[in-house]
Amino acid sequence: MRPLCGVLANIQLICRRFTVKEKFSRKRQVLLSLKIKNMQNPSFEEVLVPLRKLAKEQGNTVQKLKDTNAPAAEIQKAIQALKLTKESIAEKEQEFASNIMKVDRFKMEDLLKRRFFYDQSFAIYGGVTGLYDYGPVGCAMKANLLQIWRNHFIIEENMLEVDCSMLTPEQVLMASGHVDRFCDYMVKDVINGECFRADHLIKAHVEKVLNSKKSLETCQELTDILARLDGFSGEDIANVIKKFQIKSPTTGNNLSEPVPFNLMFGIQIGPTGLSRGFLRPETAQGIFVNFKRLLQFNQGKLPFAAAQIGNSFRNEISPRQGLIRVREFTMAEIEHFVDPSEKAHPKFHRVANERMVFFSACNQVDGNPPSCLTIGEAVRDKLVANETLGYYIARVYQFLLKVGVDPNKLRFRQHMSNEMAHYATDCWDAECYTTHGWIECVGIADRSCYDLTQHSKATGVRLVAEKRLPEPRQVEMVRCVPDKRSIWLKFKANGANIIKTLENLDKEACLHLQKQFESTGHAIVDLGDKCFELENNICKIEKYMKAEHVEEIVPSVVEPSFGIGRVLYAIFEHSFRVRDNDEQRTVRNSEFVNLKILCKFFIFSIFPFPQSWHPDALRTKNISHKVDDSSGSIGRRYARTDEIAIPFAITVDFDSLLEPHTATLRERDTMHQVRVPLSELPTVVEDLSSGKVVWSDVMKMYPVFEQQEGTVKK
Amino acid sequence: MRPLCGVLANIQLICRRFTVKEKFSRKRQVLLSLKIKNMQNPSFEEVLVPLRKLAKEQGNTVQKLKDTNAPAAEIQKAIQALKLTKESIAEKEQEFASNIMKVDRFKMEDLLKRRFFYDQSFAIYGGVTGLYDYGPVGCAMKANLLQIWRNHFIIEENMLEVDCSMLTPEQVLMASGHVDRFCDYMVKDVINGECFRADHLIKAHVEKVLNSKKSLETCQELTDILARLDGFSGEDIANVIKKFQIKSPTTGNNLSEPVPFNLMFGIQIGPTGLSRGFLRPETAQGIFVNFKRLLQFNQGKLPFAAAQIGNSFRNEISPRQGLIRVREFTMAEIEHFVDPSEKAHPKFHRVANERMVFFSACNQVDGNPPSCLTIGEAVRDKLVANETLGYYIARVYQFLLKVGVDPNKLRFRQHMSNEMAHYATDCWDAECYTTHGWIECVGIADRSCYDLTQHSKATGVRLVAEKRLPEPRQVEMVRCVPDKRSIWLKFKANGANIIKTLENLDKEACLHLQKQFESTGHAIVDLGDKCFELENNICKIEKYMKAEHVEEIVPSVVEPSFGIGRVLYAIFEHSFRVRDNDEQRTVRNSEFVNLKILCKFFIFSIFPFPQSWHPDALRTKNISHKVDDSSGSIGRRYARTDEIAIPFAITVDFDSLLEPHTATLRERDTMHQVRVPLSELPTVVEDLSSGKVVWSDVMKMYPVFEQQEGTVKK
C-alpha cells in the first residue's frame, strides 16, 4: 500500500497532465476525492505496476544524465520521455477512475446559465467572448465570497484597503514593465484574419502529432519543442510554424508571421488624444504608486499590508474557457511590504502545522510527483523562500477551504524559472482541479523590491521606508571646501556660482575632483552653460565622520493575488452534484449546487398563502429572501430553490391558519423539515444565517415535519 | 413671520443660485441650517423687505405677460429680470448668513488628502485630473455606504442584483443613443491646444459680464443666452463665441470652432481591431440587455427591480471639481420594471408622509422658490408623475438621511424639458448643497419604455412581458386559404412554394393581397428569387375571431441612479466641523469629521502597552481596528483618531496592570470615557459597532473615567 500522501500527490500529477492535453476536458471528466480509495484497487494495480516500474527506470536515466553533466538538451529529452510514460499511467488511472464519479460540466453550465448564476454578456447582441454577467444568485455569491475575503484578510490581518483608478496612464505601466512585456505572440489566418495565440496553436499541434506517433524516437524533436515553448522568441515560433506547416485549425488556411500582441486595452484620457493610458491589467500598481501615503498612514512603520478588490482587464487574443479566461475580471490583491532582511512573520507559528500539497519547480522538472507537507516543513526545508511567503500560502489555503474549495483538488505549484514573471523571486500558484485541468486561482509571489524600485526610477520619488538602526552608524562623508578668496580673485563675476557649485558637490563628485587634482594638478567644473578649470590649491577635499540613526530601505513585496471568478468557478465545480435516490422528486431538474458557505445569507420563502405571514420581519433583519407564489407544486418549488443553492425554505400552508400559527422550515442538503411558530421564524432564520445556530440545533428545538414534499396538502 | 417651509424654500433658491454663479464657491461659504433662524432677524428684514416687494411686482409682470400671451422671448426676459432681483435677495441673505457658520472647503480637503481619505490618482506621476484613489478610511466608508445601500434597497425591496461587464460593444450603445448623443461641445485654444467645455466657457463669460453691468437693459441679450444655453446647437455656440469674442480663459488666445465631443472612452475588444466598443457610461444598459433573463428569474412577473453597483466612465473634457466631476466613478443604479398602465406602488402608503423640498420645473421657469410637501401631496397634485416614481423619491430621501446627508441641504429638483435626457418622461434630481453649489447626487427618472424598445429594435429580440388579461379578448385574425389544386395545375413545380408562402402570410400581407385583388383582379407574390402573378380566384382571404388570454407589454422603467462619490462628498461636507472650546487640546489639527453612520464598523485602539491586552478578540468578531503604538501623547493620538472619524478608542494604560484589568473606552463626539474590564471589552465594542447598544447605554453600564486627555499619566 502506498501512503495516502503519495497517492494524492500522484493524482495531483495525473490531474496536472490534463492542463497539457485537452482531450480529457473533452471527455468532461474529473477525478473526485473518492477516487483515491478506488485507485488502490488491486485489479487496477496489475496494469499500473509495470508502467510505474518503467517510469522509475526512466527517472534513474534522467538522474544519471544529470550526474554526468550531460548536455541540457539531452536531459530535457529524457525528461520528456519520462513524462510520456507518466502520462500513460495517468491515462490508465483516469480511465479507471472516470466511471466512479464525474462532474458533467455541460450539465452544470446549463444549470448555471439557465438559472442565471452567470451568462455571456450582451447575449441578445450575439455576445462578446470573454465577457460575463453575474445574475442575482451569482452576484450574491460573489458578494459573499468577497465579504469572507475581507474578513479573512483585511480585518483579521489589519490591512489597509484602498480603491484605486482602473484608468492608468502609460508612464505607470511603462515603469512596471507591462507596456513592453505584457504580450502574447499572435498569428492570423491570412485569408479571413482570425487571430490565434501562437503558443496555444503550437502546443495543440505538437500534442496532436505526439498522440498519433507515440514512439520515443520520432517524438524527440516535438517533446523538445514543448519543453522550450514558454521561452520561445518570435523567430522560434515562426520557424516551428513553417517547419511543421501549421495551419489555421478552423479553416486550414496559412498563418501570418507571429507578432507580439500587448494584452492591455489602450485608451485615451481626456479630449486631446495626447494622454495615453490603459485599463489596468492588475490592481497591484494602484497600491505601489500610493506606497508613500500608505506608509505614512501606518506611521512610517514596516511591515504592513495593503489590499484592493477591483476589476482588471486583459484583451485576451481568443478566450474560450468560460469564467477561466476572461477579458474583464474581479481581482483581490494584497501587497505586503516587508523589510527584505526581516522576512520572518510573527504569526507564522499559528499556521505552521497546516498541511497541503506542494508541487515544487524541482519536482516538475524532474518529473516527480507533488509532495504533501506542512507549511512549517516547507519553509524549514527552504522549499518556500521565507516565512512571510509561507504565512500567506497557508492563509490562502485556509481561505480556499473556508469558501468551499475541495482540499483534494487543491495544490500549490511553484513557478519554474522560465514562467516566473520578470519581477518575482519565488512564486506559488494555488491551483484548483476542474474539468479544464488545473487552473491557477491565486498567485502568491515574492516580488522583491522590483515595483517600488521601478516607480522610484520613473518618478524620482524615493519610495523607501526608514529603518531605525540598532545603534547609530558612523558614516564617512566627503565635502569640498573652496578657498573663496582665491576664487573671487581669479573668477570675478563667476566666483559666486563656482563656490556654490563646489560646496554642493556630493561625495562621488568630490572624490572625482580629488582624482583629477591628483593626476593632473587641476580639474574642470561644469556650471551648466560654461566650464572652468581650477588649480589644485583652490579648494580642499575633506573627509569626516557622521553618525546616522536610520537607514533607508526599499521594502520587499509579498503579493497574494486572487482571481475571484476562477475561485468561484472552482467552487461551482467542486460542489456540483446530482442527487441520488431522487425518484420521489418528479421535478424537471434534480441537479443542484451544494454551496453552503456562499449562500448562507440568501433565504427563500414559499407562500401558497401570502396573506398568512409577512416576510417584512426578515427584511428588517437584513436577510435576503425571495417569495415564490407561483402555481407550481411544493416539490417543484423546492427543486427551484435547490437549483439556485438556497439553503433554507419556509412554507406557509393550510396548517399555518391553525392556532398556534406555524410554518415549515426546510434545509436543503438533508431535505429535513421542522415546524416553527411564525413568531419565532425571523429569529431562527437570523441565527441560522449568522451561524449562531446550525441546522442540527434547530432540529432539536422544533418538532420534525414528516409530510412528503411532493404530497403536501394544498 | 414667514412660515418655516417658505424660508427653507427661499434658502434652497438662494443656494441654487450658486450653481449658476461660481463666485460664492470661491468664498468657500455655505449656508448651514442654523441660518434659517438667523434669517428672521428683524435687522436683516429691513434690507430684505423692499427687495422682496420688488420681486413680487416683477412676478406680477411675468404673470401678466403670460396671461396676455406675450411672445415667449419677452416672457423669458421678464423672468430673467425677476431672477436678477431674487439673486440680489439671495446675495444679501448670504451675506447675513455667511458669518454664522461655514464649511472651509480647503481646510476640509486638506484633511481628507492628508489623512488619505482620498487623493488624486498617480500623484507621484503628476496625477491625472478626474481620477481619484480612496485610501483606507475613505475606502472603509465607501464600503459601508454601499453596504447600507444594499440593505436599504436590494434587501428591503427584494431586488435582483446583477454584476455586468464594463466593456460594452458599440452596437449596444448605438441602440441606447449614447454613441450619437452622449456629447458635450468642445473648443480648443488655437495656439496651445487646451480644451474647454464650450457651455461652461460661455456661462462663465456671460456671468462675468452680467456681474460687471447690472442694469437690466444691457443685460437682456446675455440673460437670454443663459436661458437658452442648454439647448444651443454647435452653430449657436460658434455665434456667441464670435460675437462676444470669447477667448481662452487661461491664455487669452483665440478658440477653435466648437466640435461635439463624445464622452465615452473608446476601446477595441479583441486583437483584430474590428470589434469596437466603449467603457460603459452608466451601469443601466447591463440591466436592460439582461431583461429577459431577469424577467424569467422573476417567473415572468411584473413589477420587479434589478440593481447594480459598479464603475462607469466618462471622458470629461476638463474636470476640475474634485470628487464631483470625475472620469471614473462608482454608481449604484436600480431599474424598476413596471406595467406602464399600473404605476401605483403597493408600499406607497408607507412613505406618503415623508416631507421634503421639491423644486418643480414650473417654479424654476417662473422664478418661484421650491416648496415643501409630503410625497403623498406631490403625487396627488401630479407634481410627481406617478406613485412608483414618488415611492423611489421618498426611499432615496430616507437613504440619504440614513447615511448622513443634512436634510436642510437636500432638495429634489425636477428636470426642465430642455435638460431632460432624451428618454425620460419625468426626472427628479436629489441635489445636495455644498461649497460647489447644488450638486446632483441621485437622479430618479421615469425612462418610460425607451431602453427596452431600442434594444428590441436593434436585436430583433422581443423585450416584453406577458400580461394576463382579466378576461380573454376576441381578436380579429386574417388568413389566406389557397386553392391548392388550381395552384398545382397552374404553377407545377413552383406550386408547393407558393402554397407555403400564401399560408404563412401575416395579417397585414393578407390585407394587402386582398387590396390588390379588389383593385386589379390579380396580385403579385414574391418568393424571394422569383415573383408570380396570381388570379383573383386562386385563394380566399378569410377573417375570423380568436380568443387571446395574455397581451404583450413593454415595461416602463423607473430608475434611481446614485453617484456614490458625490453622495460621499456631500456627507463629508455636511459633517465637517471644527470643534469649539478646543484650547485644552494642544494638538496640531482640531478639525474633524463627524461621520457616525459611515464609520461605525471601524474601531480604533490605542496601546501604550501592547503586552497587556490582545486585540485578537476584536478580530474574531470581524471588527476592523487599528493599533497606535506610536510615541505621541494620548491627546495627540485621540486627535489622530478623531481626524479620521473613528468613533471609539480604547486605551490600555498603567492602570490596566492593576487587578481587575480594565481599559478606557472613549467616544469621539462627546469625548466621554468609561472604564471597562478587559474581558468585557470585545462584547461592548461589538454591540456598539452593530448598534445593539448606544453610547449612552454604555455610560450607564460602566464607571465614568474623568482623567484629562492631555494629562493621562504615562
XYZ file of C-alpha atoms in Angstrom, chain A residues 36-532:
497
model
C -8.151 7.871 -4.077
C -9.596 4.774 -2.477
C -10.527 3.212 -5.744
C -7.121 3.894 -7.172
C -5.736 1.246 -4.826
C -7.987 -1.392 -6.287
C -5.668 -4.443 -6.901
C -7.022 -5.074 -10.404
C -6.024 -1.567 -11.389
C -2.603 -2.072 -9.855
C -1.917 -5.073 -12.144
C -1.946 -2.694 -15.077
C -0.261 0.204 -13.352
C 2.664 -1.516 -11.629
C 4.669 -2.325 -14.824
C 4.174 1.231 -16.084
C 5.337 2.645 -12.781
C 8.414 0.402 -12.944
C 9.247 1.784 -16.395
C 8.796 5.316 -15.137
C 11.197 4.578 -12.294
C 13.864 3.325 -14.687
C 13.433 6.388 -16.863
C 13.717 8.540 -13.756
C 17.045 6.876 -12.971
C 18.238 7.596 -16.511
C 17.426 11.278 -16.043
C 19.325 11.298 -12.761
C 22.316 9.592 -14.373
C 22.412 12.130 -17.216
C 22.298 14.937 -14.695
C 25.061 13.415 -12.580
C 27.332 13.042 -15.621
C 26.626 16.620 -16.659
C 25.161 15.551 -19.973
C 24.083 18.327 -22.376
C 20.935 20.138 -21.192
C 19.049 19.255 -24.369
C 19.659 15.538 -23.781
C 18.449 15.793 -20.191
C 15.322 17.631 -21.341
C 14.532 14.896 -23.851
C 14.953 12.152 -21.275
C 12.616 14.104 -19.003
C 10.055 14.321 -21.771
C 10.288 10.559 -22.323
C 9.676 10.083 -18.621
C 6.742 12.448 -18.800
C 5.204 10.456 -21.631
C 5.300 7.297 -19.547
C 3.803 9.165 -16.614
C 1.098 10.384 -18.865
C 0.318 6.831 -19.888
C -0.025 5.981 -16.210
C -2.251 8.984 -15.760
C -4.373 7.958 -18.697
C -4.923 4.497 -17.263
C -5.695 5.853 -13.802
C -8.051 8.324 -15.331
C -9.738 5.547 -17.238
C -10.196 3.510 -14.045
C -11.425 6.432 -12.048
C -13.645 8.117 -14.555
C -16.577 5.803 -14.118
C -16.812 6.313 -10.381
C -17.796 9.948 -10.115
C -17.645 12.758 -12.537
C -18.643 16.351 -12.957
C -20.776 16.777 -16.026
C -19.574 20.236 -16.985
C -22.138 20.765 -19.692
C -24.993 19.840 -17.365
C -23.540 22.151 -14.732
C -23.011 25.056 -17.120
C -26.511 24.567 -18.420
C -27.834 24.958 -14.881
C -25.595 27.943 -14.168
C -26.789 29.719 -17.282
C -30.421 28.635 -17.146
C -30.815 29.913 -13.588
C -28.647 32.957 -14.409
C -25.823 32.409 -11.951
C -23.876 33.971 -14.787
C -24.044 34.099 -18.570
C -22.330 35.634 -21.545
C -22.592 39.429 -21.636
C -24.678 41.123 -24.331
C -26.092 37.766 -25.453
C -29.028 39.429 -27.240
C -26.407 41.190 -29.385
C -24.671 37.906 -30.127
C -22.430 38.098 -27.070
C -18.783 39.018 -26.710
C -16.292 36.251 -25.956
C -14.527 36.610 -22.640
C -17.200 38.805 -21.048
C -19.716 37.523 -18.495
C -22.544 38.989 -16.427
C -23.419 37.673 -12.977
C -27.126 37.274 -12.318
C -28.868 37.507 -8.927
C -27.561 34.262 -7.422
C -24.058 34.518 -8.860
C -23.877 38.119 -7.780
C -24.968 37.289 -4.203
C -22.360 34.525 -4.067
C -19.643 36.768 -5.418
C -20.549 39.443 -2.847
C -20.492 36.858 -0.044
C -17.171 35.486 -1.265
C -15.682 38.987 -1.196
C -17.109 39.630 2.263
C -15.479 36.470 3.576
C -12.245 37.561 1.875
C -12.450 40.973 3.541
C -12.950 39.408 6.970
C -10.298 36.734 6.455
C -7.588 39.062 5.188
C -8.305 42.749 5.620
C -9.875 42.595 9.079
C -8.050 39.642 10.605
C -4.671 40.849 9.313
C -5.331 44.563 9.837
C -4.673 45.511 6.240
C -5.136 48.932 4.669
C -7.796 48.666 1.991
C -7.650 51.026 -0.971
C -9.798 51.582 -4.050
C -7.806 52.952 -6.976
C -8.476 54.022 -10.552
C -8.691 51.494 -13.355
C -7.720 54.043 -15.988
C -3.944 54.144 -15.769
C -1.537 56.494 -17.544
C 1.024 54.942 -19.862
C 4.044 56.056 -17.821
C 2.921 53.964 -14.836
C 2.646 50.771 -16.881
C 5.819 51.626 -18.747
C 7.646 51.669 -15.411
C 6.005 48.449 -14.229
C 7.158 46.685 -17.395
C 3.657 45.977 -18.732
C 3.931 48.147 -21.850
C 6.984 46.237 -23.026
C 6.395 42.772 -21.709
C 2.704 42.043 -21.143
C 2.372 40.335 -24.537
C 1.434 37.075 -26.182
C 2.552 36.109 -29.692
C -0.312 36.140 -32.161
C -0.741 34.713 -35.673
C -3.522 35.500 -38.119
C -5.338 33.392 -40.675
C -4.051 35.106 -43.861
C -7.423 34.744 -45.616
C -10.086 35.586 -43.033
C -7.964 37.396 -40.455
C -8.914 35.156 -37.497
C -6.398 35.540 -34.672
C -4.784 32.789 -32.605
C -2.395 32.659 -29.695
C 0.718 31.198 -31.297
C 1.868 29.136 -28.299
C -1.582 27.571 -27.861
C -1.609 26.615 -31.564
C 1.839 25.049 -31.472
C 1.060 23.170 -28.279
C -2.155 21.763 -29.729
C -0.458 20.817 -32.973
C 2.543 19.151 -31.310
C 0.308 17.217 -28.935
C -1.827 16.022 -31.818
C 1.251 14.723 -33.627
C 2.611 13.227 -30.404
C -0.628 11.385 -29.810
C -0.575 9.866 -33.249
C 3.064 8.717 -33.159
C 3.960 7.617 -29.724
C 7.392 6.046 -30.221
C 10.083 7.974 -28.415
C 12.381 8.299 -31.429
C 10.033 10.250 -33.711
C 8.806 12.366 -30.868
C 12.093 13.675 -29.605
C 12.082 16.873 -31.612
C 8.490 17.578 -30.675
C 8.973 16.997 -26.961
C 11.976 19.239 -27.223
C 9.742 21.993 -28.616
C 7.181 21.527 -25.849
C 9.881 21.794 -23.213
C 11.208 25.057 -24.591
C 7.919 26.620 -25.782
C 7.486 29.044 -22.869
C 10.792 30.695 -23.675
C 10.310 30.908 -27.481
C 11.113 34.128 -29.336
C 9.019 35.313 -32.268
C 11.608 33.836 -34.612
C 11.473 30.452 -32.883
C 7.702 30.438 -33.219
C 7.874 31.408 -36.891
C 10.354 28.602 -37.555
C 8.208 25.960 -35.874
C 5.084 27.077 -37.735
C 6.985 26.983 -41.016
C 8.702 23.684 -40.375
C 5.583 21.808 -39.297
C 3.350 23.678 -41.730
C 0.895 24.572 -39.004
C -2.341 25.995 -40.439
C -5.411 27.657 -39.032
C -7.275 24.973 -37.060
C -10.649 26.339 -38.173
C -10.058 26.886 -41.917
C -6.783 25.163 -42.802
C -5.537 28.444 -44.292
C -1.962 29.669 -43.980
C -0.921 31.733 -40.976
C 0.839 35.091 -40.822
C 4.197 35.731 -39.167
C 3.828 35.857 -35.364
C 3.602 39.347 -33.885
C 3.707 40.282 -30.198
C 0.270 41.443 -29.073
C 0.022 43.517 -25.904
C -2.855 42.306 -23.733
C -3.705 45.716 -22.313
C -6.672 47.730 -23.553
C -5.351 51.071 -24.784
C -7.277 54.214 -24.008
C -7.035 57.969 -24.469
C -7.620 60.023 -21.358
C -9.030 63.500 -21.938
C -10.068 65.106 -25.183
C -6.702 65.990 -26.716
C -5.636 62.449 -27.581
C -2.223 63.244 -26.112
C -2.667 61.495 -22.785
C -2.347 57.776 -23.491
C -3.268 55.170 -20.960
C -4.524 51.656 -20.429
C -7.130 49.844 -18.411
C -5.167 48.332 -15.544
C -4.128 44.712 -16.121
C -3.850 44.161 -12.342
C -4.846 46.122 -9.246
C -1.354 45.949 -7.719
C 0.087 49.064 -9.398
C -2.524 51.260 -7.709
C -1.113 50.184 -4.360
C 2.527 50.685 -5.358
C 2.009 54.247 -6.577
C 0.292 55.016 -3.244
C 3.082 53.463 -1.207
C 4.209 56.726 0.403
C 0.723 57.661 1.597
C 0.117 54.166 2.937
C 3.437 54.078 4.752
C 2.584 57.449 6.277
C -0.874 56.140 7.248
C 0.930 53.295 9.016
C 3.058 55.902 10.826
C 6.140 55.073 8.800
C 6.423 51.506 10.062
C 7.126 48.214 8.307
C 5.754 45.627 7.792
C 2.256 46.468 6.656
C -0.109 45.162 4.038
C -2.461 46.992 1.695
C -5.286 45.285 -0.152
C -7.565 46.072 -3.038
C -10.630 44.454 -4.546
C -11.492 45.592 -8.046
C -11.724 44.851 -11.716
C -8.842 44.423 -14.126
C -8.785 43.941 -17.871
C -6.830 41.783 -20.307
C -7.514 41.773 -24.016
C -7.134 38.015 -24.461
C -6.497 37.000 -28.083
C -9.167 34.297 -28.245
C -10.737 33.451 -24.868
C -12.627 30.156 -24.965
C -12.829 28.713 -21.448
C -15.844 30.307 -19.784
C -15.103 32.027 -16.478
C -11.494 30.757 -16.590
C -10.178 33.070 -19.286
C -11.996 36.379 -19.485
C -11.294 39.918 -20.621
C -12.680 41.678 -17.553
C -12.381 40.162 -14.113
C -12.512 40.906 -10.407
C -9.255 40.550 -8.541
C -8.476 40.755 -4.845
C -4.852 41.596 -4.288
C -2.675 42.074 -1.235
C 0.698 43.781 -1.219
C 2.568 43.033 1.986
C 5.529 45.391 2.398
C 8.349 43.986 4.493
C 11.939 44.751 5.367
C 13.890 42.488 2.972
C 16.236 41.473 5.764
C 13.405 40.511 8.147
C 11.042 38.182 6.315
C 10.146 36.168 9.398
C 6.420 36.512 10.203
C 5.269 36.989 13.824
C 2.166 34.828 13.362
C 3.823 32.076 11.349
C 3.670 29.641 14.297
C -0.108 29.792 14.165
C -0.245 28.277 10.686
C 2.944 26.168 10.752
C 1.007 22.893 11.015
C -1.306 23.471 8.029
C -0.702 20.527 5.700
C -1.092 20.908 1.946
C 0.197 19.635 -1.391
C 3.296 21.323 -2.805
C 4.443 20.793 -6.370
C 7.916 22.281 -6.450
C 9.726 23.510 -9.545
C 12.308 20.740 -8.992
C 9.663 18.041 -8.894
C 8.122 19.411 -12.068
C 11.449 19.464 -13.873
C 12.450 16.045 -12.570
C 9.060 14.546 -13.336
C 8.471 13.704 -9.681
C 5.035 13.884 -8.079
C 3.999 16.698 -5.732
C 4.576 16.210 -2.025
C 2.379 16.657 0.999
C 3.991 18.817 3.695
C 3.126 21.239 6.460
C 3.949 24.843 5.624
C 6.326 24.720 8.608
C 8.282 21.898 6.953
C 8.184 23.640 3.570
C 9.736 26.827 4.965
C 12.226 24.936 7.128
C 13.408 22.965 4.070
C 13.709 26.184 2.029
C 11.136 24.865 -0.431
C 9.181 28.077 0.255
C 11.526 31.064 0.308
C 10.590 32.697 3.616
C 8.099 32.787 6.495
C 6.101 35.715 5.149
C 5.549 33.987 1.810
C 4.778 30.771 3.716
C 2.343 32.525 6.034
C 0.334 33.816 3.097
C 0.366 30.431 1.358
C -1.178 28.935 4.495
C -3.699 31.765 4.846
C -4.708 31.333 1.200
C -5.127 27.610 1.858
C -7.362 28.320 4.878
C -9.407 30.814 2.885
C -9.987 28.498 -0.055
C -11.161 25.718 2.236
C -13.413 28.160 4.091
C -15.235 29.162 0.918
C -15.729 25.616 -0.319
C -12.751 24.530 -2.425
C -12.226 20.764 -2.179
C -8.835 20.201 -0.458
C -8.341 17.091 -2.587
C -8.461 19.263 -5.689
C -6.098 21.929 -4.474
C -2.347 22.158 -4.747
C 0.358 24.785 -4.576
C 2.588 24.734 -7.636
C 5.861 26.609 -7.746
C 6.646 28.609 -10.861
C 9.563 27.345 -12.897
C 12.176 29.935 -13.791
C 11.026 30.229 -17.406
C 7.435 31.027 -16.438
C 8.109 33.285 -13.468
C 7.149 36.913 -14.012
C 10.085 39.200 -14.626
C 9.841 40.658 -11.137
C 9.318 37.619 -8.952
C 11.932 35.836 -6.861
C 9.652 32.989 -5.770
C 6.104 32.338 -6.827
C 3.498 29.713 -5.944
C 0.129 29.253 -7.590
C -2.828 27.879 -5.680
C -4.263 25.642 -8.407
C -7.705 24.061 -8.340
C -8.516 20.973 -10.316
C -11.507 21.345 -12.655
C -12.717 19.843 -15.898
C -10.475 22.414 -17.601
C -7.486 20.831 -15.819
C -5.522 22.508 -13.054
C -6.275 26.201 -13.097
C -4.428 28.974 -11.289
C -6.825 30.633 -8.829
C -4.385 32.512 -6.615
C -0.792 33.530 -7.247
C 1.416 34.123 -4.207
C 4.633 35.834 -5.249
C 7.611 37.414 -3.593
C 8.011 40.343 -5.983
C 11.129 41.540 -4.114
C 11.620 45.300 -4.412
C 11.032 45.356 -8.167
C 7.917 47.526 -8.349
C 8.871 50.210 -5.856
C 12.322 50.494 -7.431
C 10.840 50.866 -10.902
C 8.379 53.587 -9.856
C 11.142 55.389 -7.947
C 13.308 55.396 -11.056
C 10.491 56.622 -13.264
C 9.316 59.438 -10.998
C 12.366 60.429 -8.976
C 10.219 59.977 -5.837
C 12.035 57.882 -3.234
C 9.680 55.012 -2.379
C 11.530 53.842 0.697
C 10.980 53.248 4.378
C 13.237 54.418 7.154
C 14.641 51.786 9.421
C 15.993 52.749 12.814
C 19.480 51.365 13.279
C 20.044 49.381 16.498
C 22.809 51.872 17.242
C 23.994 54.943 15.356
C 26.302 54.155 12.468
C 29.433 56.207 11.674
C 29.488 57.046 8.007
C 32.391 58.583 6.149
C 31.362 61.840 4.472
C 33.318 63.944 1.997
C 32.924 67.619 1.283
C 34.657 70.231 -0.811
C 35.865 73.399 0.972
C 36.584 76.115 -1.593
C 39.205 78.827 -0.965
C 36.704 81.576 -1.515
C 39.141 84.461 -1.673
C 41.270 82.878 -4.403
C 38.179 82.029 -6.385
C 36.784 85.535 -6.173
C 40.123 86.946 -7.237
C 40.533 84.633 -10.167
C 36.984 84.248 -11.497
C 35.392 87.568 -10.537
C 31.706 87.586 -11.524
C 31.616 83.808 -11.856
C 33.044 83.309 -8.392
C 29.768 83.045 -6.546
C 28.475 80.347 -8.864
C 31.683 78.343 -8.686
C 31.739 78.493 -4.887
C 28.126 77.399 -4.680
C 28.731 74.522 -7.071
C 31.792 73.315 -5.171
C 30.044 73.473 -1.808
C 27.157 71.376 -3.106
C 29.176 68.586 -4.680
C 28.124 65.149 -3.467
C 30.532 62.521 -2.193
C 31.137 60.938 -5.556
C 31.758 64.272 -7.292
C 34.189 65.327 -4.549
C 36.199 62.129 -4.968
C 36.218 62.584 -8.743
C 37.526 66.128 -8.302
C 40.239 64.873 -5.996
C 41.253 62.233 -8.530
C 41.596 64.901 -11.230
C 43.722 67.084 -8.960
C 45.943 64.171 -8.019
C 46.642 63.005 -11.539
C 46.805 66.302 -13.462
C 47.131 69.061 -10.856
C 43.923 70.704 -11.994
C 40.259 69.876 -12.611
C 37.278 71.046 -14.664
C 33.977 72.129 -13.071
C 30.868 72.301 -15.156
C 28.464 75.171 -14.379
C 25.897 74.109 -16.946
C 26.423 76.846 -19.506
C 30.199 77.094 -19.028
C 33.170 75.071 -17.741
C 36.045 76.390 -15.628
